[in-house]
Short mmCIF file of C-alpha atoms and ligand atoms in Angstrom, two decimals:
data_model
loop_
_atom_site.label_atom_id
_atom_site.label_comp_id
_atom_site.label_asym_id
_atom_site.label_seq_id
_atom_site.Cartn_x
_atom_site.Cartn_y
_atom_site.Cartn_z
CA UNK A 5 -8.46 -21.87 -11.27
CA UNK A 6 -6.27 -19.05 -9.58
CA UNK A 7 -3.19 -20.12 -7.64
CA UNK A 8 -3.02 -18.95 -4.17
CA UNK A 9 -5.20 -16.21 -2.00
CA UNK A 10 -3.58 -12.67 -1.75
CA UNK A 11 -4.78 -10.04 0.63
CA UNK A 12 -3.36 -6.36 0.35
CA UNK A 13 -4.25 -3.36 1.90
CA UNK A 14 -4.01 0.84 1.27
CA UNK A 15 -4.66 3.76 4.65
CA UNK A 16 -6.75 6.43 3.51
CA UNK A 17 -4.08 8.56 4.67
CA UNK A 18 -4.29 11.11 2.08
CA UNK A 19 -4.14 11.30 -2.11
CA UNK A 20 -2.97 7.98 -3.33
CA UNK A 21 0.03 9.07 -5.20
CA UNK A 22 2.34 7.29 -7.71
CA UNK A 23 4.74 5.84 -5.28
CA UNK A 24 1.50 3.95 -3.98
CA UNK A 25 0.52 2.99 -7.82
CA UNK A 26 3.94 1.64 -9.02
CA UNK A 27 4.57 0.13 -5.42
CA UNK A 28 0.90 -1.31 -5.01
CA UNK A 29 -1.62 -0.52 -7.02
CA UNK A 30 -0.58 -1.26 -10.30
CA UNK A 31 0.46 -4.64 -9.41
CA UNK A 32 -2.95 -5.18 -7.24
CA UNK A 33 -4.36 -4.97 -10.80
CA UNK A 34 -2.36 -7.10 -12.47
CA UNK A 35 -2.11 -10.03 -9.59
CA UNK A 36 -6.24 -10.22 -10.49
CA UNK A 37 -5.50 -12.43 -13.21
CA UNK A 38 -3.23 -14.93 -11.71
CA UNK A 39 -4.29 -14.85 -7.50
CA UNK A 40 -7.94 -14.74 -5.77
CA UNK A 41 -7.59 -10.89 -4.51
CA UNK A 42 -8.70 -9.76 -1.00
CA UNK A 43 -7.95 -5.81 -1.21
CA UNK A 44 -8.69 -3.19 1.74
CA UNK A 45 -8.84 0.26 2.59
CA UNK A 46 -7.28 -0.17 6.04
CA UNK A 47 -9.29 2.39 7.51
CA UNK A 48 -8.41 1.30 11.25
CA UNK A 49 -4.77 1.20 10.67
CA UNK A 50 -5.29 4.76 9.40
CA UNK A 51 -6.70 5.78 13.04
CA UNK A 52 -3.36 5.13 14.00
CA UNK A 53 -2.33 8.30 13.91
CA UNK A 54 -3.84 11.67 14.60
CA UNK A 55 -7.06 12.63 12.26
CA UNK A 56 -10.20 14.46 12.12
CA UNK A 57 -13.62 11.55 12.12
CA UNK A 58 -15.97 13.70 9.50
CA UNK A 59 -12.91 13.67 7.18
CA UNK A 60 -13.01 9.75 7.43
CA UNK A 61 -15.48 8.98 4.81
CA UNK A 62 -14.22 11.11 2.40
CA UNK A 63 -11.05 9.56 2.47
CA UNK A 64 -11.94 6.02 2.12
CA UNK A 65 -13.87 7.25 -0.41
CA UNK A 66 -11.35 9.01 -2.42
CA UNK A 67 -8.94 5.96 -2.29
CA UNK A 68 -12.04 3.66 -3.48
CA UNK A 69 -11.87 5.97 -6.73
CA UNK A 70 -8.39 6.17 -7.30
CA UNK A 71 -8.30 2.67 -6.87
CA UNK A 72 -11.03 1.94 -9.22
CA UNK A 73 -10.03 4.30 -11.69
CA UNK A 74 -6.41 2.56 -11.68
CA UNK A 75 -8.01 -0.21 -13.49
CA UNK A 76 -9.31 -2.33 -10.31
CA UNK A 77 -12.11 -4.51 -11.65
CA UNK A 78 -14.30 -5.29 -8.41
CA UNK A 79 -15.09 -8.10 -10.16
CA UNK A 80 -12.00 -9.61 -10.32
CA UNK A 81 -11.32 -9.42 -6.72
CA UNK A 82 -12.86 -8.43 -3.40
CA UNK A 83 -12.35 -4.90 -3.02
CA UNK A 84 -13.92 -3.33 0.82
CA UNK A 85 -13.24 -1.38 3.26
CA UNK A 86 -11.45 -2.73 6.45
CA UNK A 87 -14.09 -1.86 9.30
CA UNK A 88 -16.86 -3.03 7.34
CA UNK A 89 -15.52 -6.35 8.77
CA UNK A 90 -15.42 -6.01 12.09
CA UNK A 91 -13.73 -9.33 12.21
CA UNK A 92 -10.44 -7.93 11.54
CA UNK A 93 -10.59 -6.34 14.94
CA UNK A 94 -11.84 -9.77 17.06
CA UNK A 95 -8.88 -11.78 15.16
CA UNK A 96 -6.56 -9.20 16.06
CA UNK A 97 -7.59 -9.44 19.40
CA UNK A 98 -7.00 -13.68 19.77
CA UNK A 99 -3.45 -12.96 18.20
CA UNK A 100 -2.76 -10.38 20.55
CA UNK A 101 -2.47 -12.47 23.31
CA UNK A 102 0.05 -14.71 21.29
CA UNK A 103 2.36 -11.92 20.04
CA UNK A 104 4.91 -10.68 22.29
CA UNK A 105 5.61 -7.42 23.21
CA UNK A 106 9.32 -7.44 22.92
CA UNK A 107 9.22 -8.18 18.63
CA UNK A 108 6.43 -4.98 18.84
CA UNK A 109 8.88 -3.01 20.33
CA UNK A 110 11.51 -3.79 17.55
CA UNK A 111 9.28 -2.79 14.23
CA UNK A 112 10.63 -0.34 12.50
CA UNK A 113 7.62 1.40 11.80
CA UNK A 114 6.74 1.74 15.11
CA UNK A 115 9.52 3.21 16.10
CA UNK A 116 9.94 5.80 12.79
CA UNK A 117 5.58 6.10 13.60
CA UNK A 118 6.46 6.83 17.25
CA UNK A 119 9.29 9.57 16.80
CA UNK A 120 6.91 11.49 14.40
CA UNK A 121 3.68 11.32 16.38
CA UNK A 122 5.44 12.05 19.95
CA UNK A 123 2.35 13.55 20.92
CA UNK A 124 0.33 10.61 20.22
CA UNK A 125 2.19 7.18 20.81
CA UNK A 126 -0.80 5.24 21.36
CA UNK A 127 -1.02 1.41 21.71
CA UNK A 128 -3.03 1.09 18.50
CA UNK A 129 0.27 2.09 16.75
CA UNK A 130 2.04 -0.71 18.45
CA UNK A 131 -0.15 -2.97 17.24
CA UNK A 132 -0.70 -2.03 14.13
CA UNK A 133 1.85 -5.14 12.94
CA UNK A 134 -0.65 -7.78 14.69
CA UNK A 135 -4.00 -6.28 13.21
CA UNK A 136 -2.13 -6.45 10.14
CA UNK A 137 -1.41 -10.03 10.81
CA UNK A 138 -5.15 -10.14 11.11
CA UNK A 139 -5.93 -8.64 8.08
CA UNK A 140 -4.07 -10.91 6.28
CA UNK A 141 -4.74 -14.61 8.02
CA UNK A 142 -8.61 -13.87 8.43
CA UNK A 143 -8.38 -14.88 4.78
CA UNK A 144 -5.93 -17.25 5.24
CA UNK A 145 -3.15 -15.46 2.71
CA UNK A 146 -0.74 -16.96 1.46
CA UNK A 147 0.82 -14.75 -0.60
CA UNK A 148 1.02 -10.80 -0.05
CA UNK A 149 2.50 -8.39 -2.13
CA UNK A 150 5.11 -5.73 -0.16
CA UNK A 151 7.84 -3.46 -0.46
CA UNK A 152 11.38 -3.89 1.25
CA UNK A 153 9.89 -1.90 4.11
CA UNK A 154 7.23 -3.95 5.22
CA UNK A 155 9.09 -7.95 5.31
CA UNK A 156 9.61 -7.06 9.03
CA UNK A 157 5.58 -6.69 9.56
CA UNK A 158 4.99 -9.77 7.24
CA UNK A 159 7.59 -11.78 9.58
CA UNK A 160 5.58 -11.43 12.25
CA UNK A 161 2.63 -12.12 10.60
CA UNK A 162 4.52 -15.47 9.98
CA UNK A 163 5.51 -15.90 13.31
CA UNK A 164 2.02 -15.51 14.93
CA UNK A 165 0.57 -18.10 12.14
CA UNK A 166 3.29 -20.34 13.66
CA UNK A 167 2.11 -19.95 16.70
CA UNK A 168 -0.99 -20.12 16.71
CA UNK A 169 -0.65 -23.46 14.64
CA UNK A 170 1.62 -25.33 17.12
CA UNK A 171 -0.71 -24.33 20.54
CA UNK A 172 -3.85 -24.69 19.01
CA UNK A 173 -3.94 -27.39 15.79
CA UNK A 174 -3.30 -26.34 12.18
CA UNK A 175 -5.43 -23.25 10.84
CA UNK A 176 -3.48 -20.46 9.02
CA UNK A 177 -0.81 -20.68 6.38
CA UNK A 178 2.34 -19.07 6.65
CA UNK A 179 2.10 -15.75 4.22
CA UNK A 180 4.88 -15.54 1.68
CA UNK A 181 5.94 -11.98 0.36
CA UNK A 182 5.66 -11.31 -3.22
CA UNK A 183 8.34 -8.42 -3.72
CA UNK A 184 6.69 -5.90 -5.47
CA UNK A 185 9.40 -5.15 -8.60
CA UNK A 186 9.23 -1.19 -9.02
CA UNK A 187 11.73 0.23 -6.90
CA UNK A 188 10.62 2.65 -4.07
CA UNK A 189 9.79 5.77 -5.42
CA UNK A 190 11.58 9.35 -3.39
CA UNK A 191 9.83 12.46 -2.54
CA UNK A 192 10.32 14.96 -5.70
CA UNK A 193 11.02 18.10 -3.23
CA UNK A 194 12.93 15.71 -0.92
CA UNK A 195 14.63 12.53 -2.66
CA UNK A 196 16.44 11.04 0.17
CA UNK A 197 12.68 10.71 1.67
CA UNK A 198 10.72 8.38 0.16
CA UNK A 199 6.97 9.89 -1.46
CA UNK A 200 4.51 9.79 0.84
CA UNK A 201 0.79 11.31 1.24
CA UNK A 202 2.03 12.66 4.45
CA UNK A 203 4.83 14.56 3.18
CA UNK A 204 3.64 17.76 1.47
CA UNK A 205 5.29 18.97 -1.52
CA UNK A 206 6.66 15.18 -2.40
CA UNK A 207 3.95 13.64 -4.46
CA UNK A 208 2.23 13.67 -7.45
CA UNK A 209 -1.46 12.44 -6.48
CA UNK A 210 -3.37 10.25 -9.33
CA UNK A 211 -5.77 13.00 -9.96
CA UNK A 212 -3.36 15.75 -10.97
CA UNK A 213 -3.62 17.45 -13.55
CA UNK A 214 -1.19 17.12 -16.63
CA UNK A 215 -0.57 20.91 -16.13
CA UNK A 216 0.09 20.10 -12.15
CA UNK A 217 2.31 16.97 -13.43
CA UNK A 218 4.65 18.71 -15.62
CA UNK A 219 5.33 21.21 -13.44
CA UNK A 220 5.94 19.26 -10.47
CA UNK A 221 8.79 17.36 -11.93
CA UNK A 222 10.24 20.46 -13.58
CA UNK A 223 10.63 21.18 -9.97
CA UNK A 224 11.96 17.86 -8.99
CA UNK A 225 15.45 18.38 -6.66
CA UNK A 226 18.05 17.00 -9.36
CA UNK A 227 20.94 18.44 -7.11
CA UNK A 228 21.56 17.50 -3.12
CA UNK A 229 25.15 18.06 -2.57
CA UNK A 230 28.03 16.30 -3.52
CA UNK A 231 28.29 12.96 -4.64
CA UNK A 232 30.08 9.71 -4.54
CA UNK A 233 32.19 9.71 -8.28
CA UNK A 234 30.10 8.06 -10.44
CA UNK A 235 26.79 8.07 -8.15
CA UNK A 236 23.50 9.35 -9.47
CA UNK A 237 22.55 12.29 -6.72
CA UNK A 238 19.36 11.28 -5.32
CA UNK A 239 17.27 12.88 -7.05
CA UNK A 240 18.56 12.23 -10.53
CA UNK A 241 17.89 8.45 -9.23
CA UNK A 242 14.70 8.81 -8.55
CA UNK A 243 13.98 10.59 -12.14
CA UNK A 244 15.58 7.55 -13.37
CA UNK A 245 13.20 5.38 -11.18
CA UNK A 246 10.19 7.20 -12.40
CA UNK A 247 11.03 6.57 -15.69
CA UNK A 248 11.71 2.94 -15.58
CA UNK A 249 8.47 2.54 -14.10
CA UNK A 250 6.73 4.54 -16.68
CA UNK A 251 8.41 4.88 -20.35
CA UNK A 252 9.46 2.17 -22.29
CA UNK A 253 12.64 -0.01 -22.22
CA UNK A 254 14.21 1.80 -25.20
CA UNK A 255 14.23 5.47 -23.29
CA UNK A 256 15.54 4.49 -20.38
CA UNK A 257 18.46 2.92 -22.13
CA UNK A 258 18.55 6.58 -23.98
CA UNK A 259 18.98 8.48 -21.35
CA UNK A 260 21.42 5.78 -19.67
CA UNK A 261 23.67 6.07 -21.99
CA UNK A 262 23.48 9.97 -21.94
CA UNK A 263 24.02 9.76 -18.05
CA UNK A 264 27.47 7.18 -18.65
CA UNK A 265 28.53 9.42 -21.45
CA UNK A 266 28.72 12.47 -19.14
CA UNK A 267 25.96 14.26 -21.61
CA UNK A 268 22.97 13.87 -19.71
CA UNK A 269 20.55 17.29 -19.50
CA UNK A 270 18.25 17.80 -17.17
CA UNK A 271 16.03 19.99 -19.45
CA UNK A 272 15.35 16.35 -21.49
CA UNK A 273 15.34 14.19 -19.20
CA UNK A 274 12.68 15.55 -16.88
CA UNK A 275 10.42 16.04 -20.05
CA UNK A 276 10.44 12.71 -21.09
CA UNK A 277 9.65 11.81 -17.39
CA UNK A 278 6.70 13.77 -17.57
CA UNK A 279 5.93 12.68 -20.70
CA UNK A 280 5.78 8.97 -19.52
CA UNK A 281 4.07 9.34 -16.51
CA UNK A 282 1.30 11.48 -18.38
CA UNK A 283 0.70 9.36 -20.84
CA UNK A 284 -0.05 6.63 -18.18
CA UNK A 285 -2.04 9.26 -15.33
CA UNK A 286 -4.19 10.92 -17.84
CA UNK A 287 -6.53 7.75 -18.85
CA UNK A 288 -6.91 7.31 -14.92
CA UNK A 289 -8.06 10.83 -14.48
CA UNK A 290 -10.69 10.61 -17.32
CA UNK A 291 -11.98 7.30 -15.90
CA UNK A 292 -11.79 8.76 -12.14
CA UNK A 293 -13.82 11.78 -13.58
CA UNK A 294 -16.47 9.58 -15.07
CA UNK A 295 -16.97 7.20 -11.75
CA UNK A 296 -16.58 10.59 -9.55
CA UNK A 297 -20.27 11.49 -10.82
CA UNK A 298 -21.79 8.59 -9.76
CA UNK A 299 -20.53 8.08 -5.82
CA UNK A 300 -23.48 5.20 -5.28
CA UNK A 301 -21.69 3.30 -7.58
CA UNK A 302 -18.51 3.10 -5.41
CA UNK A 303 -20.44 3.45 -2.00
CA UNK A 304 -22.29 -0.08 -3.38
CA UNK A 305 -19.03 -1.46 -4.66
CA UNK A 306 -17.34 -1.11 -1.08
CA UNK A 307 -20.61 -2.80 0.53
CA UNK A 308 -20.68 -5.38 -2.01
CA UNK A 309 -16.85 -6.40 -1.60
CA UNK A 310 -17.56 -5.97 2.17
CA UNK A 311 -20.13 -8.64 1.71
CA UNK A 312 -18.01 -11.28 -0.10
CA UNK A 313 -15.36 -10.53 2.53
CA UNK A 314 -17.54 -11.28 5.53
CA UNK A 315 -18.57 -14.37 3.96
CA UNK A 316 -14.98 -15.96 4.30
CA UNK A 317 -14.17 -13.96 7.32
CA UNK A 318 -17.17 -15.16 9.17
CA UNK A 319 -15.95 -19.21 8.50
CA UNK A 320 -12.24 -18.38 10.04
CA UNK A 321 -13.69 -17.09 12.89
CA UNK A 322 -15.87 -19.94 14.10
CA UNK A 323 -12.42 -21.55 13.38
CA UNK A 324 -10.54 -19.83 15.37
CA UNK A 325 -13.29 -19.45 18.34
CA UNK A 326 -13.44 -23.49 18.47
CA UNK A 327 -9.71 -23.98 18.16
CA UNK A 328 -9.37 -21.82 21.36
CA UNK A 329 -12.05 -23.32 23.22
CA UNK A 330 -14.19 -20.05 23.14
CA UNK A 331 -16.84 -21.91 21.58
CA UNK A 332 -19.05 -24.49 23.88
N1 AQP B 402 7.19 6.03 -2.25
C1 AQP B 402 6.75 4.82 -2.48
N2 AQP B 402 7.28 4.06 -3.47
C2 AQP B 402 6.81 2.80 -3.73
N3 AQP B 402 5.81 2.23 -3.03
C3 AQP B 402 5.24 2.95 -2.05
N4 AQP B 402 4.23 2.68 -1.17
C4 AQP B 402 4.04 3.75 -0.37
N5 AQP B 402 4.90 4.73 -0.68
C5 AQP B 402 5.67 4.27 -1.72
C6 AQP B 402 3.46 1.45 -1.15
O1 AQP B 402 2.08 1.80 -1.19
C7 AQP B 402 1.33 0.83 -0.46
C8 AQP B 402 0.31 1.48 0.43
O2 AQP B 402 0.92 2.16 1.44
P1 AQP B 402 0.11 2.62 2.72
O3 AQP B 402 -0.91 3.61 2.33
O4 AQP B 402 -0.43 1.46 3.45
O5 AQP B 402 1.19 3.26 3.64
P2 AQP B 402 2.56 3.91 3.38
O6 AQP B 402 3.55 2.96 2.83
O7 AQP B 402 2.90 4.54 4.70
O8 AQP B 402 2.22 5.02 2.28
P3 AQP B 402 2.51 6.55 2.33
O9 AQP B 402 2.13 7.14 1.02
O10 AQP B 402 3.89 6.83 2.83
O11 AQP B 402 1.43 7.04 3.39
P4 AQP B 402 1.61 7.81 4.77
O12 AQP B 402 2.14 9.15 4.42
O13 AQP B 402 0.21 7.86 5.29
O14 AQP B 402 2.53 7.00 5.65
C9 AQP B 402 2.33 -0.06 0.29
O15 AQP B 402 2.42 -1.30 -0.38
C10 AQP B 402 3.63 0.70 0.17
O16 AQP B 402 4.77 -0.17 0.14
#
């Protein structure tokens, strides 16, 4: 019997890259064993911001087989796409008219979203917090995985649950966060930024090439300017980070003590961070290679998950509908 229901979810924004995979996707995999999984390709949180529709598919679908070839078993979990449910959208709607508009206007996100997409500050970017809400209480959650960044979005989640609970009778529980351990992984060309698919130049995508790897973190900005004594520059920190979330205990502890002992080089350490992250990427390409050639495969795994999620989100629903009388 598995302990509590988890939902998660990943935009096809762009390359899933190995800030996603230590930050999410790794850990999606391992929660499988100990949670009932509920993980999405938020395709309509994606729309958020400006893209091009015939690129759509191929985007979900690229994410599917990253996903998959990061050791996802679909059968372990229930693994779909987001508007393959168009429940997700009706909940969304319901909670809408119990979150406030104030606590949109203080999300971080929002406002970081806002200031980058001037051009486009649509309302489907403000409410991008309350569909997640939905995302997560249409399978009644109760425990989602996040980084630092997104406990704001998860708060409200909490809030709405609370709300909805006290006007209209108990339904939803009140999602926990499960911290996801790896620290936040920076942009290699950029490491006060943190790696994103948006930001060209800063990632290193799943399907790289070992070639592509190596090279891109002999690249990696080591030196930004001066620093505080004592205080790893940014990007030396995030070469450290990278290699505590890929190489054994024993080498980071190596090159530690190199760093306290003032004897650190760059021209090892970066190596050995390639090395480790390598070692782990190349399995994932060979497997992503081998699913790549049969696309059905993932196409009916998406349909199939969407299936299994429409079964449970169909029940919370009619729940929902008869708690607020829109039901006769
Ligand atoms: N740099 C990162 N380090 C650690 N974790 C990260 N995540 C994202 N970037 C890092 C985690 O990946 C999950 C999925 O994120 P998302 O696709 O929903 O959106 P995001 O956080 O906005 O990811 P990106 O790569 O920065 O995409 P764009 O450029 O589209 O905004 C989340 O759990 C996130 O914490």
């Amino acid at each position: 019997m598995k302990q509590a229901r988890v939902f998660s979810g990943i935009q096809p924004t762009g390359a899933i890259h190995i800030g996603n995979y230590v930050g999410a996707v790794r850990n999606w995999v391992r929660m499988t064993e100990r949670f009932e999984c509920f993980y999405c390709i938020v395709d309509l949180h994606a729309i958020t911001i400006p893209y091009e529709g015939p690129e759509m598919p191929a985007r979900v679908y690229e994410a599917a087989l990253d996903i998959l070839a990061a050791g996802l078993d679909p059968e372990k979990c229930v693994f779909f796409v987001q508007s393959y449910v168009p429940e997700h959208t009706e909940l969304c709607w319901y909670f809408n008219t119990l979150a406030s508009v104030g606590a949109l206007e203080r999300m971080t996100q929002f406002k970081e979203k806002s200031e980058q997409f001037r051009e486009n500050v649509n309302v489907g970017l403000f409410d991008y917090p309350v569909l997640q809400a939905a995302d997560i209480l249409l399978y009644k959650a109760g425990v989602v995985p996040v980084g630092e960044d997104q406990l704001q979005h998860l708060e409200l989640s909490r809030e709405i649950a609370r709300r909805f609970n006290g006007r209209f009778g108990d339904t939803f529980p009140e999602p926990k966060p499960e911290l996801t351990p790896a620290a936040r992984v920076m942009a290699l060309n950029e490491p006060t930024r943190k790696m994103s698919k948006s930001l060209t130049g800063s990632f290193i995508s799943l399907s790289e090439s070992e070639k592509e790897i190596r090279k891109k973190i002999g690249r990696a900005v080591t030196d930004s300017g001066p620093q505080a004594e004592g205080e790893k520059s940014p990007g030396v920190k995030n070469l450290f980070t990278l290699l505590a979330a890929f190489a054994p205990a024993e080498t980071v502890e190596y090159f530690e003590q190199q760093y306290q002992a003032g004897t650190l080089r760059y021209g090892e350490l970066k190596p050995a961070v390639a090395d480790a992250v390598v070692a782990e990427l190349n399995p994932i390409r060979e497997r992503r290679e081998q699913l790549a050639g049969k696309p059905g495969d993932v196409w009916e795994i998406l349909d199939a998950g969407a299936a299994r999620a429409r079964a449970v989100a169909a029940q919370t629903i009619v729940e929902v509908r008869e708690r607020m009388g829109l039901r006769r």
